[in-house]
Structures are given as C-alpha cells and as structure tokens.
C-alpha positions as protocol buffer text, in pm:
chain_id: "A"
residue {
  index: 1
  type: MET
  ca { x: 13501 y: 3427 z: -2723 }
}
residue {
  index: 2
  type: THR
  ca { x: 13837 y: 3336 z: -2583 }
}
residue {
  index: 3
  type: THR
  ca { x: 13744 y: 3087 z: -2345 }
}
residue {
  index: 4
  type: VAL
  ca { x: 13635 y: 2891 z: -2669 }
}
residue {
  index: 5
  type: THR
  ca { x: 13924 y: 2930 z: -2821 }
}
residue {
  index: 6
  type: ASP
  ca { x: 14149 y: 2826 z: -2578 }
}
residue {
  index: 7
  type: ALA
  ca { x: 13888 y: 2550 z: -2474 }
}
residue {
  index: 8
  type: VAL
  ca { x: 13966 y: 2450 z: -2832 }
}
residue {
  index: 9
  type: SER
  ca { x: 14319 y: 2477 z: -2857 }
}
residue {
  index: 10
  type: THR
  ca { x: 14415 y: 2309 z: -2550 }
}
residue {
  index: 11
  type: SER
  ca { x: 14210 y: 2017 z: -2595 }
}
residue {
  index: 12
  type: ALA
  ca { x: 14428 y: 1686 z: -2620 }
}
residue {
  index: 13
  type: PRO
  ca { x: 14660 y: 1697 z: -2927 }
}
residue {
  index: 14
  type: ARG
  ca { x: 14589 y: 1685 z: -3291 }
}
residue {
  index: 15
  type: THR
  ca { x: 14544 y: 1316 z: -3399 }
}
residue {
  index: 16
  type: SER
  ca { x: 14613 y: 1178 z: -3770 }
}
residue {
  index: 17
  type: ASN
  ca { x: 14264 y: 1026 z: -3764 }
}
residue {
  index: 18
  type: PRO
  ca { x: 14050 y: 1295 z: -3911 }
}
residue {
  index: 19
  type: ILE
  ca { x: 13693 y: 1129 z: -3754 }
}
residue {
  index: 20
  type: VAL
  ca { x: 13863 y: 1082 z: -3454 }
}
residue {
  index: 21
  type: GLN
  ca { x: 13990 y: 1453 z: -3455 }
}
residue {
  index: 22
  type: SER
  ca { x: 13619 y: 1521 z: -3552 }
}
residue {
  index: 23
  type: VAL
  ca { x: 13458 y: 1348 z: -3287 }
}
residue {
  index: 24
  type: ARG
  ca { x: 13698 y: 1495 z: -3061 }
}
residue {
  index: 25
  type: ASP
  ca { x: 13578 y: 1849 z: -3180 }
}
residue {
  index: 26
  type: SER
  ca { x: 13256 y: 1791 z: -3166 }
}
residue {
  index: 27
  type: LEU
  ca { x: 13230 y: 1722 z: -2806 }
}
residue {
  index: 28
  type: VAL
  ca { x: 13447 y: 2019 z: -2736 }
}
residue {
  index: 29
  type: VAL
  ca { x: 13212 y: 2232 z: -2940 }
}
residue {
  index: 30
  type: ALA
  ca { x: 12889 y: 2020 z: -2772 }
}
residue {
  index: 31
  type: ARG
  ca { x: 13051 y: 2100 z: -2413 }
}
residue {
  index: 32
  type: ARG
  ca { x: 13081 y: 2474 z: -2480 }
}
residue {
  index: 33
  type: ASN
  ca { x: 12702 y: 2528 z: -2608 }
}
residue {
  index: 34
  type: LEU
  ca { x: 12594 y: 2293 z: -2271 }
}
residue {
  index: 35
  type: ILE
  ca { x: 12798 y: 2598 z: -2045 }
}
residue {
  index: 36
  type: ARG
  ca { x: 12656 y: 2823 z: -2252 }
}
residue {
  index: 37
  type: MET
  ca { x: 12263 y: 2658 z: -2208 }
}
residue {
  index: 38
  type: LEU
  ca { x: 12347 y: 2705 z: -1801 }
}
residue {
  index: 39
  type: ARG
  ca { x: 12452 y: 3057 z: -1813 }
}
residue {
  index: 40
  type: ILE
  ca { x: 12112 y: 3135 z: -1949 }
}
residue {
  index: 41
  type: PRO
  ca { x: 11835 y: 2917 z: -1807 }
}
residue {
  index: 42
  type: GLU
  ca { x: 11569 y: 3120 z: -1915 }
}
residue {
  index: 43
  type: VAL
  ca { x: 11663 y: 2960 z: -2207 }
}
residue {
  index: 44
  type: VAL
  ca { x: 11524 y: 2611 z: -2096 }
}
residue {
  index: 45
  type: ILE
  ca { x: 11262 y: 2754 z: -1892 }
}
residue {
  index: 46
  type: PHE
  ca { x: 11062 y: 2949 z: -2185 }
}
residue {
  index: 47
  type: GLY
  ca { x: 11142 y: 2603 z: -2397 }
}
residue {
  index: 48
  type: LEU
  ca { x: 10926 y: 2380 z: -2166 }
}
residue {
  index: 49
  type: VAL
  ca { x: 10647 y: 2683 z: -2082 }
}
residue {
  index: 50
  type: GLN
  ca { x: 10497 y: 2595 z: -2447 }
}
residue {
  index: 51
  type: PRO
  ca { x: 10485 y: 2213 z: -2455 }
}
residue {
  index: 52
  type: ILE
  ca { x: 10320 y: 2252 z: -2096 }
}
residue {
  index: 53
  type: MET
  ca { x: 10085 y: 2466 z: -2225 }
}
residue {
  index: 54
  type: PHE
  ca { x: 9965 y: 2236 z: -2452 }
}
residue {
  index: 55
  type: VAL
  ca { x: 9957 y: 1930 z: -2271 }
}
residue {
  index: 56
  type: VAL
  ca { x: 9715 y: 2147 z: -2053 }
}
residue {
  index: 57
  type: LEU
  ca { x: 9506 y: 2300 z: -2302 }
}
residue {
  index: 58
  type: PHE
  ca { x: 9460 y: 2017 z: -2553 }
}
residue {
  index: 59
  type: SER
  ca { x: 9377 y: 1780 z: -2254 }
}
residue {
  index: 60
  type: TYR
  ca { x: 9111 y: 1987 z: -2098 }
}
residue {
  index: 61
  type: VAL
  ca { x: 8954 y: 2214 z: -2333 }
}
residue {
  index: 62
  type: PHE
  ca { x: 8964 y: 1988 z: -2604 }
}
residue {
  index: 63
  type: GLY
  ca { x: 9021 y: 1647 z: -2468 }
}
residue {
  index: 64
  type: GLY
  ca { x: 8619 y: 1601 z: -2398 }
}
residue {
  index: 65
  type: SER
  ca { x: 8527 y: 1686 z: -2800 }
}
residue {
  index: 66
  type: MET
  ca { x: 8770 y: 1418 z: -2963 }
}
residue {
  index: 67
  type: ASN
  ca { x: 8698 y: 1135 z: -3129 }
}
residue {
  index: 68
  type: VAL
  ca { x: 9005 y: 851 z: -3145 }
}
residue {
  index: 69
  type: GLY
  ca { x: 8871 y: 503 z: -3227 }
}
residue {
  index: 70
  type: GLY
  ca { x: 8526 y: 598 z: -3199 }
}
residue {
  index: 71
  type: SER
  ca { x: 8530 y: 713 z: -2813 }
}
residue {
  index: 72
  type: THR
  ca { x: 8502 y: 1053 z: -2682 }
}
residue {
  index: 73
  type: SER
  ca { x: 8654 y: 1008 z: -2337 }
}
residue {
  index: 74
  type: PRO
  ca { x: 8913 y: 1280 z: -2193 }
}
residue {
  index: 75
  type: ALA
  ca { x: 9103 y: 987 z: -2047 }
}
residue {
  index: 76
  type: LEU
  ca { x: 9141 y: 821 z: -2357 }
}
residue {
  index: 77
  type: TYR
  ca { x: 9236 y: 1122 z: -2550 }
}
residue {
  index: 78
  type: ARG
  ca { x: 9520 y: 1224 z: -2328 }
}
residue {
  index: 79
  type: GLU
  ca { x: 9705 y: 932 z: -2319 }
}
residue {
  index: 80
  type: PHE
  ca { x: 9630 y: 914 z: -2746 }
}
residue {
  index: 81
  type: LEU
  ca { x: 9759 y: 1290 z: -2686 }
}
residue {
  index: 82
  type: MET
  ca { x: 10071 y: 1269 z: -2508 }
}
residue {
  index: 83
  type: ALA
  ca { x: 10304 y: 1034 z: -2803 }
}
residue {
  index: 84
  type: GLY
  ca { x: 10164 y: 1350 z: -3009 }
}
residue {
  index: 85
  type: ILE
  ca { x: 10280 y: 1599 z: -2802 }
}
residue {
  index: 86
  type: PHE
  ca { x: 10616 y: 1469 z: -2680 }
}
residue {
  index: 87
  type: ALA
  ca { x: 10676 y: 1431 z: -3093 }
}
residue {
  index: 88
  type: GLN
  ca { x: 10628 y: 1808 z: -3145 }
}
residue {
  index: 89
  type: THR
  ca { x: 10857 y: 1895 z: -2856 }
}
residue {
  index: 90
  type: VAL
  ca { x: 11125 y: 1748 z: -3006 }
}
residue {
  index: 91
  type: THR
  ca { x: 11078 y: 1882 z: -3345 }
}
residue {
  index: 92
  type: PHE
  ca { x: 11013 y: 2294 z: -3225 }
}
residue {
  index: 93
  type: ALA
  ca { x: 11366 y: 2225 z: -3100 }
}
residue {
  index: 94
  type: THR
  ca { x: 11432 y: 2313 z: -3485 }
}
residue {
  index: 95
  type: ALA
  ca { x: 11347 y: 2680 z: -3423 }
}
residue {
  index: 96
  type: GLY
  ca { x: 11627 y: 2682 z: -3107 }
}
residue {
  index: 97
  type: ALA
  ca { x: 11916 y: 2515 z: -3330 }
}
residue {
  index: 98
  type: GLY
  ca { x: 11833 y: 2746 z: -3587 }
}
residue {
  index: 99
  type: ALA
  ca { x: 11864 y: 3039 z: -3392 }
}
residue {
  index: 100
  type: GLY
  ca { x: 12173 y: 2977 z: -3202 }
}
residue {
  index: 101
  type: ILE
  ca { x: 12377 y: 2912 z: -3536 }
}
residue {
  index: 102
  type: ALA
  ca { x: 12264 y: 3212 z: -3669 }
}
residue {
  index: 103
  type: ASP
  ca { x: 12330 y: 3438 z: -3345 }
}
residue {
  index: 104
  type: ASP
  ca { x: 12715 y: 3252 z: -3355 }
}
residue {
  index: 105
  type: MET
  ca { x: 12725 y: 3364 z: -3735 }
}
residue {
  index: 106
  type: HIS
  ca { x: 12591 y: 3728 z: -3639 }
}
residue {
  index: 107
  type: LYS
  ca { x: 12862 y: 3773 z: -3373 }
}
residue {
  index: 108
  type: GLY
  ca { x: 13149 y: 3642 z: -3598 }
}
residue {
  index: 109
  type: LEU
  ca { x: 13218 y: 3352 z: -3353 }
}
residue {
  index: 110
  type: ILE
  ca { x: 13226 y: 3122 z: -3685 }
}
residue {
  index: 111
  type: ASP
  ca { x: 13485 y: 3318 z: -3832 }
}
residue {
  index: 112
  type: ARG
  ca { x: 13701 y: 3215 z: -3500 }
}
residue {
  index: 113
  type: PHE
  ca { x: 13623 y: 2862 z: -3478 }
}
residue {
  index: 114
  type: ARG
  ca { x: 13707 y: 2869 z: -3844 }
}
residue {
  index: 115
  type: SER
  ca { x: 14073 y: 3015 z: -3750 }
}
residue {
  index: 116
  type: LEU
  ca { x: 14118 y: 2676 z: -3512 }
}
residue {
  index: 117
  type: PRO
  ca { x: 14279 y: 2339 z: -3648 }
}
residue {
  index: 118
  type: MET
  ca { x: 13946 y: 2217 z: -3590 }
}
residue {
  index: 119
  type: ALA
  ca { x: 13716 y: 1989 z: -3856 }
}
residue {
  index: 120
  type: ARG
  ca { x: 13463 y: 2209 z: -4013 }
}
residue {
  index: 121
  type: GLY
  ca { x: 13152 y: 1963 z: -3929 }
}
residue {
  index: 122
  type: ALA
  ca { x: 13237 y: 2003 z: -3571 }
}
residue {
  index: 123
  type: VAL
  ca { x: 13093 y: 2331 z: -3539 }
}
residue {
  index: 124
  type: LEU
  ca { x: 12750 y: 2218 z: -3670 }
}
residue {
  index: 125
  type: THR
  ca { x: 12746 y: 1865 z: -3487 }
}
residue {
  index: 126
  type: GLY
  ca { x: 12851 y: 1995 z: -3143 }
}
residue {
  index: 127
  type: ARG
  ca { x: 12585 y: 2246 z: -3177 }
}
residue {
  index: 128
  type: THR
  ca { x: 12339 y: 1957 z: -3290 }
}
residue {
  index: 129
  type: LEU
  ca { x: 12452 y: 1727 z: -2988 }
}
residue {
  index: 130
  type: ALA
  ca { x: 12375 y: 2025 z: -2747 }
}
residue {
  index: 131
  type: ASP
  ca { x: 12053 y: 2084 z: -2871 }
}
residue {
  index: 132
  type: LEU
  ca { x: 11984 y: 1696 z: -2848 }
}
residue {
  index: 133
  type: VAL
  ca { x: 12029 y: 1721 z: -2472 }
}
residue {
  index: 134
  type: GLN
  ca { x: 11852 y: 2048 z: -2415 }
}
residue {
  index: 135
  type: THR
  ca { x: 11537 y: 1827 z: -2580 }
}
residue {
  index: 136
  type: ALA
  ca { x: 11617 y: 1541 z: -2371 }
}
residue {
  index: 137
  type: LEU
  ca { x: 11573 y: 1749 z: -2048 }
}
residue {
  index: 138
  type: THR
  ca { x: 11239 y: 1887 z: -2146 }
}
residue {
  index: 139
  type: VAL
  ca { x: 11084 y: 1571 z: -2264 }
}
residue {
  index: 140
  type: VAL
  ca { x: 11167 y: 1439 z: -1917 }
}
residue {
  index: 141
  type: VAL
  ca { x: 11006 y: 1715 z: -1775 }
}
residue {
  index: 142
  type: LEU
  ca { x: 10720 y: 1690 z: -2003 }
}
residue {
  index: 143
  type: ALA
  ca { x: 10655 y: 1308 z: -1914 }
}
residue {
  index: 144
  type: ILE
  ca { x: 10615 y: 1426 z: -1558 }
}
residue {
  index: 145
  type: VAL
  ca { x: 10383 y: 1697 z: -1660 }
}
residue {
  index: 146
  type: ALA
  ca { x: 10221 y: 1423 z: -1852 }
}
residue {
  index: 147
  type: VAL
  ca { x: 10190 y: 1176 z: -1561 }
}
residue {
  index: 148
  type: LEU
  ca { x: 10051 y: 1438 z: -1330 }
}
residue {
  index: 149
  type: VAL
  ca { x: 9757 y: 1459 z: -1583 }
}
residue {
  index: 150
  type: GLY
  ca { x: 9678 y: 1102 z: -1633 }
}
residue {
  index: 151
  type: TRP
  ca { x: 9902 y: 1026 z: -1899 }
}
residue {
  index: 152
  type: ARG
  ca { x: 10013 y: 640 z: -1837 }
}
residue {
  index: 153
  type: VAL
  ca { x: 10251 y: 366 z: -2032 }
}
residue {
  index: 154
  type: HIS
  ca { x: 10115 y: 2 z: -2042 }
}
residue {
  index: 155
  type: GLU
  ca { x: 10356 y: -182 z: -2265 }
}
residue {
  index: 156
  type: GLY
  ca { x: 10661 y: -144 z: -1985 }
}
residue {
  index: 157
  type: LEU
  ca { x: 10990 y: 23 z: -1921 }
}
residue {
  index: 158
  type: PRO
  ca { x: 11165 y: -94 z: -2249 }
}
residue {
  index: 159
  type: LYS
  ca { x: 10964 y: 11 z: -2491 }
}
residue {
  index: 160
  type: ALA
  ca { x: 10915 y: 320 z: -2340 }
}
residue {
  index: 161
  type: LEU
  ca { x: 11291 y: 376 z: -2380 }
}
residue {
  index: 162
  type: ALA
  ca { x: 11275 y: 296 z: -2691 }
}
residue {
  index: 163
  type: ALA
  ca { x: 10999 y: 515 z: -2806 }
}
residue {
  index: 164
  type: PHE
  ca { x: 11197 y: 823 z: -2623 }
}
residue {
  index: 165
  type: GLY
  ca { x: 11485 y: 717 z: -2839 }
}
residue {
  index: 166
  type: LEU
  ca { x: 11278 y: 747 z: -3133 }
}
residue {
  index: 167
  type: LEU
  ca { x: 11113 y: 1043 z: -3082 }
}
residue {
  index: 168
  type: LEU
  ca { x: 11548 y: 1181 z: -2939 }
}
residue {
  index: 169
  type: LEU
  ca { x: 11654 y: 1066 z: -3318 }
}
residue {
  index: 170
  type: LEU
  ca { x: 11359 y: 1279 z: -3456 }
}
residue {
  index: 171
  type: GLY
  ca { x: 11438 y: 1525 z: -3281 }
}
residue {
  index: 172
  type: TYR
  ca { x: 11779 y: 1497 z: -3365 }
}
residue {
  index: 173
  type: ALA
  ca { x: 11716 y: 1476 z: -3746 }
}
residue {
  index: 174
  type: PHE
  ca { x: 11545 y: 1805 z: -3746 }
}
residue {
  index: 175
  type: SER
  ca { x: 11769 y: 1986 z: -3550 }
}
residue {
  index: 176
  type: TRP
  ca { x: 12000 y: 1953 z: -3884 }
}
residue {
  index: 177
  type: ILE
  ca { x: 11692 y: 2147 z: -4034 }
}
residue {
  index: 178
  type: GLY
  ca { x: 11751 y: 2405 z: -3804 }
}
residue {
  index: 179
  type: ALA
  ca { x: 12145 y: 2401 z: -3859 }
}
residue {
  index: 180
  type: LEU
  ca { x: 12068 y: 2468 z: -4238 }
}
residue {
  index: 181
  type: ILE
  ca { x: 11794 y: 2727 z: -4164 }
}
residue {
  index: 182
  type: GLY
  ca { x: 12029 y: 2919 z: -3942 }
}
residue {
  index: 183
  type: LEU
  ca { x: 12319 y: 2930 z: -4183 }
}
residue {
  index: 184
  type: SER
  ca { x: 12092 y: 3001 z: -4420 }
}
residue {
  index: 185
  type: VAL
  ca { x: 11925 y: 3381 z: -4283 }
}
residue {
  index: 186
  type: ARG
  ca { x: 12121 y: 3687 z: -4174 }
}
residue {
  index: 187
  type: THR
  ca { x: 11950 y: 3715 z: -3813 }
}
residue {
  index: 188
  type: PRO
  ca { x: 11867 y: 3496 z: -3486 }
}
residue {
  index: 189
  type: GLU
  ca { x: 11503 y: 3663 z: -3524 }
}
residue {
  index: 190
  type: ALA
  ca { x: 11451 y: 3514 z: -3886 }
}
residue {
  index: 191
  type: ALA
  ca { x: 11609 y: 3129 z: -3785 }
}
residue {
  index: 192
  type: THR
  ca { x: 11359 y: 3167 z: -3546 }
}
residue {
  index: 193
  type: SER
  ca { x: 11076 y: 3198 z: -3765 }
}
residue {
  index: 194
  type: GLY
  ca { x: 11224 y: 3029 z: -4029 }
}
residue {
  index: 195
  type: GLY
  ca { x: 11261 y: 2685 z: -3799 }
}
residue {
  index: 196
  type: LEU
  ca { x: 10852 y: 2758 z: -3682 }
}
residue {
  index: 197
  type: ILE
  ca { x: 10713 y: 2837 z: -4037 }
}
residue {
  index: 198
  type: TRP
  ca { x: 10683 y: 2524 z: -4155 }
}
residue {
  index: 199
  type: LEU
  ca { x: 10661 y: 2284 z: -3838 }
}
residue {
  index: 200
  type: PHE
  ca { x: 10322 y: 2400 z: -3794 }
}
residue {
  index: 201
  type: PRO
  ca { x: 10151 y: 2247 z: -4071 }
}
residue {
  index: 202
  type: LEU
  ca { x: 10414 y: 1947 z: -4075 }
}
residue {
  index: 203
  type: THR
  ca { x: 10305 y: 1860 z: -3736 }
}
residue {
  index: 204
  type: PHE
  ca { x: 9918 y: 1937 z: -3715 }
}
residue {
  index: 205
  type: ILE
  ca { x: 9877 y: 1752 z: -4083 }
}
residue {
  index: 206
  type: SER
  ca { x: 9983 y: 1412 z: -3903 }
}
residue {
  index: 207
  type: ASN
  ca { x: 9809 y: 1170 z: -3642 }
}
residue {
  index: 208
  type: ALA
  ca { x: 9965 y: 1400 z: -3358 }
}
residue {
  index: 209
  type: PHE
  ca { x: 9620 y: 1492 z: -3221 }
}
residue {
  index: 210
  type: VAL
  ca { x: 9353 y: 1355 z: -3430 }
}
residue {
  index: 211
  type: ASP
  ca { x: 9293 y: 1003 z: -3570 }
}
residue {
  index: 212
  type: SER
  ca { x: 9428 y: 1027 z: -3922 }
}
residue {
  index: 213
  type: ASN
  ca { x: 9143 y: 802 z: -4056 }
}
residue {
  index: 214
  type: GLN
  ca { x: 8905 y: 1093 z: -3992 }
}
residue {
  index: 215
  type: MET
  ca { x: 9034 y: 1334 z: -4256 }
}
residue {
  index: 216
  type: THR
  ca { x: 8961 y: 1396 z: -4622 }
}
residue {
  index: 217
  type: PRO
  ca { x: 9132 y: 1150 z: -4827 }
}
residue {
  index: 218
  type: TRP
  ca { x: 9361 y: 1376 z: -4997 }
}
residue {
  index: 219
  type: LEU
  ca { x: 9459 y: 1480 z: -4634 }
}
residue {
  index: 220
  type: ARG
  ca { x: 9470 y: 1185 z: -4475 }
}
residue {
  index: 221
  type: HIS
  ca { x: 9702 y: 1048 z: -4731 }
}
residue {
  index: 222
  type: ILE
  ca { x: 9977 y: 1340 z: -4670 }
}
residue {
  index: 223
  type: ALA
  ca { x: 9899 y: 1277 z: -4299 }
}
residue {
  index: 224
  type: GLU
  ca { x: 10006 y: 900 z: -4363 }
}
residue {
  index: 225
  type: TRP
  ca { x: 10291 y: 937 z: -4504 }
}
residue {
  index: 226
  type: ASN
  ca { x: 10467 y: 1219 z: -4312 }
}
residue {
  index: 227
  type: PRO
  ca { x: 10762 y: 1108 z: -4090 }
}
residue {
  index: 228
  type: PHE
  ca { x: 10595 y: 1285 z: -3823 }
}
residue {
  index: 229
  type: SER
  ca { x: 10312 y: 1005 z: -3819 }
}
residue {
  index: 230
  type: ALA
  ca { x: 10531 y: 768 z: -3823 }
}
residue {
  index: 231
  type: THR
  ca { x: 10727 y: 850 z: -3477 }
}
residue {
  index: 232
  type: VAL
  ca { x: 10374 y: 963 z: -3350 }
}
residue {
  index: 233
  type: LEU
  ca { x: 10220 y: 628 z: -3399 }
}
residue {
  index: 234
  type: ALA
  ca { x: 10524 y: 421 z: -3300 }
}
residue {
  index: 235
  type: CYS
  ca { x: 10545 y: 568 z: -2996 }
}
residue {
  index: 236
  type: ARG
  ca { x: 10227 y: 523 z: -2924 }
}
residue {
  index: 237
  type: GLU
  ca { x: 10250 y: 159 z: -2967 }
}
residue {
  index: 238
  type: LEU
  ca { x: 10532 y: 118 z: -2777 }
}
residue {
  index: 239
  type: PHE
  ca { x: 10343 y: 335 z: -2463 }
}
residue {
  index: 240
  type: GLY
  ca { x: 10009 y: 109 z: -2504 }
}
residue {
  index: 241
  type: ASN
  ca { x: 9834 y: 412 z: -2569 }
}
residue {
  index: 242
  type: LEU
  ca { x: 9653 y: 317 z: -2883 }
}
residue {
  index: 243
  type: PRO
  ca { x: 9259 y: 331 z: -2816 }
}
residue {
  index: 244
  type: PRO
  ca { x: 9076 y: 18 z: -2844 }
}
residue {
  index: 245
  type: GLY
  ca { x: 8878 y: 71 z: -3177 }
}
residue {
  index: 246
  type: TYR
  ca { x: 9152 y: 235 z: -3362 }
}
residue {
  index: 247
  type: GLN
  ca { x: 9242 y: 137 z: -3685 }
}
residue {
  index: 248
  type: THR
  ca { x: 9556 y: 116 z: -3837 }
}
residue {
  index: 249
  type: PRO
  ca { x: 9588 y: 285 z: -4172 }
}
residue {
  index: 250
  type: ASP
  ca { x: 9666 y: 75 z: -4412 }
}
residue {
  index: 251
  type: VAL
  ca { x: 9986 y: 177 z: -4584 }
}
residue {
  index: 252
  type: TRP
  ca { x: 10356 y: 85 z: -4547 }
}
residue {
  index: 253
  type: PRO
  ca { x: 10467 y: 357 z: -4301 }
}
residue {
  index: 254
  type: MET
  ca { x: 10155 y: 309 z: -4057 }
}
residue {
  index: 255
  type: GLN
  ca { x: 10148 y: -74 z: -4115 }
}
residue {
  index: 256
  type: HIS
  ca { x: 10571 y: -40 z: -3982 }
}
residue {
  index: 257
  type: PRO
  ca { x: 10589 y: 270 z: -3788 }
}
residue {
  index: 258
  type: ALA
  ca { x: 10893 y: 191 z: -3576 }
}
residue {
  index: 259
  type: LEU
  ca { x: 11108 y: 115 z: -3895 }
}
residue {
  index: 260
  type: ALA
  ca { x: 10966 y: 409 z: -4041 }
}
residue {
  index: 261
  type: SER
  ca { x: 11030 y: 679 z: -3803 }
}
residue {
  index: 262
  type: VAL
  ca { x: 11392 y: 520 z: -3832 }
}
residue {
  index: 263
  type: LEU
  ca { x: 11401 y: 523 z: -4210 }
}
residue {
  index: 264
  type: TRP
  ca { x: 11291 y: 912 z: -4205 }
}
residue {
  index: 265
  type: SER
  ca { x: 11513 y: 1020 z: -3942 }
}
residue {
  index: 266
  type: ILE
  ca { x: 11853 y: 866 z: -4089 }
}
residue {
  index: 267
  type: VAL
  ca { x: 11722 y: 1009 z: -4427 }
}
residue {
  index: 268
  type: ILE
  ca { x: 11687 y: 1316 z: -4273 }
}
residue {
  index: 269
  type: ILE
  ca { x: 12003 y: 1354 z: -4076 }
}
residue {
  index: 270
  type: LEU
  ca { x: 12189 y: 1270 z: -4403 }
}
residue {
  index: 271
  type: VAL
  ca { x: 12048 y: 1508 z: -4617 }
}
residue {
  index: 272
  type: PHE
  ca { x: 12020 y: 1725 z: -4424 }
}
residue {
  index: 273
  type: ARG
  ca { x: 12400 y: 1716 z: -4271 }
}
residue {
  index: 274
  type: THR
  ca { x: 12530 y: 1697 z: -4606 }
}
residue {
  index: 275
  type: LEU
  ca { x: 12373 y: 2039 z: -4716 }
}
residue {
  index: 276
  type: ALA
  ca { x: 12425 y: 2192 z: -4365 }
}
residue {
  index: 277
  type: VAL
  ca { x: 12779 y: 2120 z: -4404 }
}
residue {
  index: 278
  type: ARG
  ca { x: 12814 y: 2224 z: -4748 }
}
residue {
  index: 279
  type: LYS
  ca { x: 12676 y: 2526 z: -4653 }
}
residue {
  index: 280
  type: TYR
  ca { x: 12894 y: 2612 z: -4366 }
}
residue {
  index: 281
  type: ARG
  ca { x: 13175 y: 2573 z: -4598 }
}
residue {
  index: 282
  type: SER
  ca { x: 13106 y: 2775 z: -4880 }
}
residue {
  index: 283
  type: ALA
  ca { x: 12958 y: 3061 z: -4582 }
}
residue {
  index: 284
  type: THR
  ca { x: 13315 y: 3084 z: -4392 }
}
residue {
  index: 285
  type: ALA
  ca { x: 13517 y: 3051 z: -4731 }
}
C-alpha cells in the first residue's frame, strides 16, 4: 500500500483541469495494476488456459457434428467458431475485473485511495484499463493457438485489426459491468461467481457456437438482439469466416453488425461506468 501511496503522491503536480487530472490518475492506477499482474503471473496463465481449452474441445469434439451454412465440415466450423471464442474470452474478463476490485475493497485499499487527492473515477478507470491490457495479451495468445488448429483470416490485415478492435471494445465495456459487480459484493469469491453466472447464458444464447438460424423462433430473436451476437457476426465478416451458405438474419443488428457492436459497447460503457462510479462514491462516502 505504501508503494501505491508513494506512486500517486509523487506523480506530476495537481492540475486545475479535472479531465487532465482524471486521465493522469487513471494511468497511475492502471500502472499499479499492471505491475501487480506481472508479479502474479499465474493469474495471466490460468486466464489463458480456459479459452485454449474451449478452442480445442469445440474444434475437435464438436466440429464434425455442427451444421453451419448447410455444411458439417470441421474446417468450416473451426473458422466459424473462432469469432465466438474470441468474444467469449474478452467478456469473461468481467469476472477478473470484478474480483480484483472486490479484493481491493476487502483489503481496505480503496480507503487508501480515498485519502489521496485523486479523481474518484480514476480508481475504476485505471483498473479497467489494466484489465484491457491483459485481455489484449490473452487475445494475441489465443489467435496464435487458433492459427495452429487451422483458423485463417481471409479479408486482410486491416479488417482483422478492426475485428480485434471491436472485440477489445466489447471487453472493455463488459469490464465496467464487472466493476459494478465487484463494488456490490463483499468478497472476491462472490464477485467471481457473480461475474460468470450471467455470462454463460449470454454467450450460449447467441450465434457464438451455433448458427442462430437453427434455433427455435423465440430463442433466435433473443440471440439476434444479443449485443454479444452483433460483435461475433461483425468479426466473422471482417475475418472472412462466414460459411458459403450462411443466411444473415433479417434484423437490424445482424444486417449492420459492426455498427451495432460499437453502439452496444458505447451504451454499456456509459450506463455501467455511471453506475459503477456512483456506487464507488457511495461505498467510500
């Protein structure tokens, strides 16, 4: 805690511009969390194991039985699958964000931050930025594993980078949901459970692992308006991973998935950042 206090108190002098001060404080907190992650590498390593297991299991166990675009080709399904695995990975970082903030609350570190002359929202912003860096590292490793099992990008590097940008934006948006959960529970264990229990139906009632056109009508409508589905479909289009016979659902989010993905992410950030900062202020008041 002394290191954190010294890091913040010895940073650049206070400025009268609240925006500049908030950015500066957020970066200091983000740096603190990144250093903490480097000192506990097993957290990063274990975070990589789950998505790699999903890639291998879905590719080789279910790959030959999944029908996408009228084909059950394992190679086609592996390419169809990867956008869903990427999106699931970035959203599952929500649990880590919530657990980290809950742990800081539990240990009283938030009270130390409260005693410092820093922007109130900087603690949460710094934490979510550090989680974004960790998520980006996970995505890079996951992409390497995906290439090894046969996944390929067919639309060029610029579109692939745009797809990864949409994924990281979605992950950052969901980290604010994790922040709110972390502030609303008493222990890191509860934050981890609370951060995952709603993510499983969100990711599975979507187009991440199966073609939503094959779902029953009421379930298909939920999947098509799921923010998760918009990002997954946008990434498939940008990666060039849509199977030849795929029929795009005739609803607005699926017809304009990239725009829908950006809009959903921005709305989630605005809503849950506001709620999380308000909860932080009331929790430390």
